[in-house]
Each structure stands twice: as C-alpha cells, then as structure tokens.
PDB file of C-alpha atoms in Angstrom:
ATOM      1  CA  UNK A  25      23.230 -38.142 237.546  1.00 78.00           C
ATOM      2  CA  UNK A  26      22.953 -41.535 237.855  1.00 87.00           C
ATOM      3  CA  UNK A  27      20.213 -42.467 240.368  1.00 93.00           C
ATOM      4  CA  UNK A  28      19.791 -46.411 240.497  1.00 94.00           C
ATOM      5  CA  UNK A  29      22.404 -46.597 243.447  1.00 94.00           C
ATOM      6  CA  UNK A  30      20.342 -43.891 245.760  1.00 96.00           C
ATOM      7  CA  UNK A  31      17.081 -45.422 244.698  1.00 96.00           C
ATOM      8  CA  UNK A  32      18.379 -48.692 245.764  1.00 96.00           C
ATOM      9  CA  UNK A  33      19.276 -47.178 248.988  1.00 95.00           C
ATOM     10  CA  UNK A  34      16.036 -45.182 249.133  1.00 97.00           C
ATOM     11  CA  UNK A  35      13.915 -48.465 248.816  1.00 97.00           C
ATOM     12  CA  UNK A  36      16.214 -50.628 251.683  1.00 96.00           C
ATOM     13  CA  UNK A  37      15.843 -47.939 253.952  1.00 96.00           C
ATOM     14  CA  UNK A  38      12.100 -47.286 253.199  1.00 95.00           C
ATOM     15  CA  UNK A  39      11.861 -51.049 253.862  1.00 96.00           C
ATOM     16  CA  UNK A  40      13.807 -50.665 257.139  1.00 96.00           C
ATOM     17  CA  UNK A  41      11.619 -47.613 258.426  1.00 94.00           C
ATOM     18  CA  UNK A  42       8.389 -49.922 257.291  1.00 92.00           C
ATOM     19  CA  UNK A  43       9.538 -52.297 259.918  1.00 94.00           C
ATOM     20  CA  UNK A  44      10.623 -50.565 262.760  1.00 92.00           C
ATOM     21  CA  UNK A  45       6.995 -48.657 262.213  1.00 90.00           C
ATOM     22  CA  UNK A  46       5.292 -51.809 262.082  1.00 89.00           C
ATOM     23  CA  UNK A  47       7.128 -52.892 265.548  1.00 88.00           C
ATOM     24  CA  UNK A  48       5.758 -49.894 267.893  1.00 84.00           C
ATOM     25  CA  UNK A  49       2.749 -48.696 265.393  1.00 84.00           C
ATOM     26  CA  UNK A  50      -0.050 -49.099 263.308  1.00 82.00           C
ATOM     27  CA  UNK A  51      -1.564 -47.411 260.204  1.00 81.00           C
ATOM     28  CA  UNK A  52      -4.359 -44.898 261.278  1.00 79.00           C
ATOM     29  CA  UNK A  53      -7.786 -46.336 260.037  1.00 76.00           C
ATOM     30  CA  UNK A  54      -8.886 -42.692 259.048  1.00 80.00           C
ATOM     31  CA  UNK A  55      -6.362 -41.987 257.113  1.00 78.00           C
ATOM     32  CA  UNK A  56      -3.951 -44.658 255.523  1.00 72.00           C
ATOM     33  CA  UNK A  57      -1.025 -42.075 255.354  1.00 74.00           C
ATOM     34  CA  UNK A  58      -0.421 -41.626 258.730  1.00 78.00           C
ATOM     35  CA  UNK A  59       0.925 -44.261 261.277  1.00 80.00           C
ATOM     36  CA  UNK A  60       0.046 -43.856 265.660  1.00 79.00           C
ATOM     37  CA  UNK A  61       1.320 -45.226 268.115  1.00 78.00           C
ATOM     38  CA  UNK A  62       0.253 -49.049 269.347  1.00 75.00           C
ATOM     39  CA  UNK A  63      -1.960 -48.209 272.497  1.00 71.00           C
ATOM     40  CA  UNK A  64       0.013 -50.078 275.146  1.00 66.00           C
ATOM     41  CA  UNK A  65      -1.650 -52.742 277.276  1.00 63.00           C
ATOM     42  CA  UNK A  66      -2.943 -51.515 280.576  1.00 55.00           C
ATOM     43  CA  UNK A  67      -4.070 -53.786 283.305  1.00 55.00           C
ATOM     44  CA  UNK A  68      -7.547 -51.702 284.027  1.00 53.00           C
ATOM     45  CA  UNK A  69      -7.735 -53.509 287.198  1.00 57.00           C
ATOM     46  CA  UNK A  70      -4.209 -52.592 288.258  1.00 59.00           C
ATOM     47  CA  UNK A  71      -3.972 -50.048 290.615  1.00 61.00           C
ATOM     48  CA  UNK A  72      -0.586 -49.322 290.721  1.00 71.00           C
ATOM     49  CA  UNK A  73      -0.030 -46.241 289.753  1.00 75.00           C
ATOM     50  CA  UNK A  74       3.745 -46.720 289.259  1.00 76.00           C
ATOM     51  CA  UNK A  75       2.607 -49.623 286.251  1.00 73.00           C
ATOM     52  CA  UNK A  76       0.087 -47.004 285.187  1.00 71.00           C
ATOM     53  CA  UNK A  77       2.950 -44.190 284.820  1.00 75.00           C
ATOM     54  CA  UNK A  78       5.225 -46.695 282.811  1.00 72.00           C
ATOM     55  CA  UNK A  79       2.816 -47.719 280.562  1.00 71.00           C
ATOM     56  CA  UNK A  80       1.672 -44.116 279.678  1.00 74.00           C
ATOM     57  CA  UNK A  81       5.626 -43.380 279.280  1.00 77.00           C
ATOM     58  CA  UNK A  82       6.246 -46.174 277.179  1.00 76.00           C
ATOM     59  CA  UNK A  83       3.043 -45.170 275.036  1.00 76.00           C
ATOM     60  CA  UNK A  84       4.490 -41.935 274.891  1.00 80.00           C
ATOM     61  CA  UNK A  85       8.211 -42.967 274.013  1.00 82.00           C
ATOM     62  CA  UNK A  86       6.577 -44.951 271.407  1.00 79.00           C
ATOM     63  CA  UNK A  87       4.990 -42.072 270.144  1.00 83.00           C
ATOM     64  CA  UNK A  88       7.769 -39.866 270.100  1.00 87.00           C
ATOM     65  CA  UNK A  89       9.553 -42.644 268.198  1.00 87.00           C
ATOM     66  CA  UNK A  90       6.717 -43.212 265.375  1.00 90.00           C
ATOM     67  CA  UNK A  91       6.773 -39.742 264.444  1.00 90.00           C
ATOM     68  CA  UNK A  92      10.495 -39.643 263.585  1.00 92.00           C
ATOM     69  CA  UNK A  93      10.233 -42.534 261.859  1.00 92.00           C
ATOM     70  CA  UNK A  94       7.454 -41.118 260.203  1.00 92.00           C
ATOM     71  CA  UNK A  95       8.868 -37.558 258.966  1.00 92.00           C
ATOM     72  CA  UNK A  96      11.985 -39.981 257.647  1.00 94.00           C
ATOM     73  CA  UNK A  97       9.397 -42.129 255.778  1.00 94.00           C
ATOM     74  CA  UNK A  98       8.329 -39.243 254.435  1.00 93.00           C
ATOM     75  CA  UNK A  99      11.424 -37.353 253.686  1.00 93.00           C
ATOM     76  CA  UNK A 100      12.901 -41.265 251.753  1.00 96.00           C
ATOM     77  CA  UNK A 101       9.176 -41.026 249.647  1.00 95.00           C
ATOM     78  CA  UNK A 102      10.028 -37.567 248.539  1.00 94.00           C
ATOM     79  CA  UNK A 103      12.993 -38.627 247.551  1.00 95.00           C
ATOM     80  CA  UNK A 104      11.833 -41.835 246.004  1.00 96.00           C
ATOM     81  CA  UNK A 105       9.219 -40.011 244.006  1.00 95.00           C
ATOM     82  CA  UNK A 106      11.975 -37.306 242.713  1.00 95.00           C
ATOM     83  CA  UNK A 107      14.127 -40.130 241.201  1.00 96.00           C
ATOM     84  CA  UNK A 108      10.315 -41.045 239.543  1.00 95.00           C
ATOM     85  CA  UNK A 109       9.788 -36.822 238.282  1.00 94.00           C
ATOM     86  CA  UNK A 110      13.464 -36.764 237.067  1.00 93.00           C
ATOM     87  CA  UNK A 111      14.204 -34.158 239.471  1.00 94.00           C
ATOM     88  CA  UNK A 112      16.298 -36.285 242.123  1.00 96.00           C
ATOM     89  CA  UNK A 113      19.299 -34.560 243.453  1.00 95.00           C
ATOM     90  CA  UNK A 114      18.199 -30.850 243.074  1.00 95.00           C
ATOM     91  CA  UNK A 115      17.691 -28.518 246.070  1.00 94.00           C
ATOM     92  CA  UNK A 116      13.722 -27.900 246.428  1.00 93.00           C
ATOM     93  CA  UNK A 117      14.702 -24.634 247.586  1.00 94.00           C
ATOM     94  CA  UNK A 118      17.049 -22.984 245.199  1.00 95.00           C
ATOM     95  CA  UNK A 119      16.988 -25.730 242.901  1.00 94.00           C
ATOM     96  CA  UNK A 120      21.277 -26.324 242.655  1.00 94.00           C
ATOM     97  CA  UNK A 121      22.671 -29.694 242.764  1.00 95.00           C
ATOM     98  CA  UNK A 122      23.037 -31.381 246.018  1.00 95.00           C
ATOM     99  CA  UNK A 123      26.742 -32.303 246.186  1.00 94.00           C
ATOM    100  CA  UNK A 124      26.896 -36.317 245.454  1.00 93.00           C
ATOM    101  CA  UNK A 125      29.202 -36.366 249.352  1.00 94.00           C
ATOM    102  CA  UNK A 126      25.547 -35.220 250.775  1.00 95.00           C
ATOM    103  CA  UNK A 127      23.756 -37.677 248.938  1.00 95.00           C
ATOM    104  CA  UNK A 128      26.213 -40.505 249.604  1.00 93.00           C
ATOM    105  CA  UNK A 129      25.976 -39.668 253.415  1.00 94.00           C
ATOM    106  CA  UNK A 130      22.124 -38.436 252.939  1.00 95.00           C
ATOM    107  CA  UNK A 131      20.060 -40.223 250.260  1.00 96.00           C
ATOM    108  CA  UNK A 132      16.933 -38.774 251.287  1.00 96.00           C
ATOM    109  CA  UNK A 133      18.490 -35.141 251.511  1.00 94.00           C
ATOM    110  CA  UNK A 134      15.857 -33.058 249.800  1.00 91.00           C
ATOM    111  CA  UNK A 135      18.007 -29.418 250.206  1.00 93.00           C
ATOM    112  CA  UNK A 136      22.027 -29.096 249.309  1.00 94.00           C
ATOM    113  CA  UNK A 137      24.170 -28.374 252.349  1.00 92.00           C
ATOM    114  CA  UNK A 138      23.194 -24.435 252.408  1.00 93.00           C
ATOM    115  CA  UNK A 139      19.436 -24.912 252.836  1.00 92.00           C
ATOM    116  CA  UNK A 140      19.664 -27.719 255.516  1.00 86.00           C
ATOM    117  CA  UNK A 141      18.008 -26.379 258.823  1.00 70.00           C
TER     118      UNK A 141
END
C-alpha cells in the first residue's frame, strides 16, 4: 500500500488538531503528553453568580472539547507512527486490511470496518 497520500493527510490534520488545542488548551506541565483545559478568567471580585456559572460552563465546554481533540491527536499519532513501523493500514485487532474506502474517509482508522465500536 502506498502510504505517502494518508501520511500527508495524517500530518495536515495533526497540524489542524495542534491548533484548535492550542486555542482552548495548554500542555500539562507534569506531563508533556497530555493537554487541559485553559482555566478561564474569573472576576474573583464578581459576585454574580450567573458570570460565575458561565465561566465554570465555558471551562467545562472547553474541557469536554480538549479531550476529543485529544483522543483524535492520539488516534492520527498512532496512525502516523504505523506508516513509521510499516504496519499502516492493518486492523490492530485481527490484523486484515482496512479497506482503502475506510481509509480514504478515515485516515486515522486504526480497526477495518468490523472492529469499529
């Protein structure tokens, strides 16, 4: 299989994800791997507890957000690093080709159609 085209994709989208990360989060200082959410800025002297409620929404929106992003990142790395093994377009669980239609629509698709949950 050629792979150039997917890891081409692969990369642009990594890029993509990168950004839109970058936008609501921020790397964890602990532990470079793993992005959180950027805490939102709260008035402490406001006491209006309807700005209070939206900015602990939006934190947790943002949150919610980050984390998909992050399990994509994740999933496009996997992928990225399969093209690197030689393995790239083989189910990691029963090890059959993933159809080139799933990995035309799915790049990052790490399981053929049967396995996906």
């Amino acid at each position: 299989m050629e792979t150039s085209k997917y890891k081409k994709l692969l990369e642009e989208e990594k890029a993509k994800l990168l950004k839109e990360l970058e936008t609501i989060g921020q790397k964890n200082p602990s532990n470079e791997a793993d992005w959180q959410a950027k805490p939102t800025n709260l008035d402490s002297d406001s006491a209006d507890e309807n700005e209070v409620a939206d900015t602990i929404e939006e934190f947790e929106e943002n949150s919610a957000v980050l984390k998909q992003l992050e399990i994509q990142l994740l999933k496009v790395e996997g992928a990225l690093g399969k093209i690197e093994a030689g393995t790239y377009g083989k189910c990691n669980i029963c090890g059959k080709e993933i159809s080139e239609a799933r990995l035309e629509a799915n790049p990052a698709a790490l399981t053929c159609i049967e396995h996906t949950k």
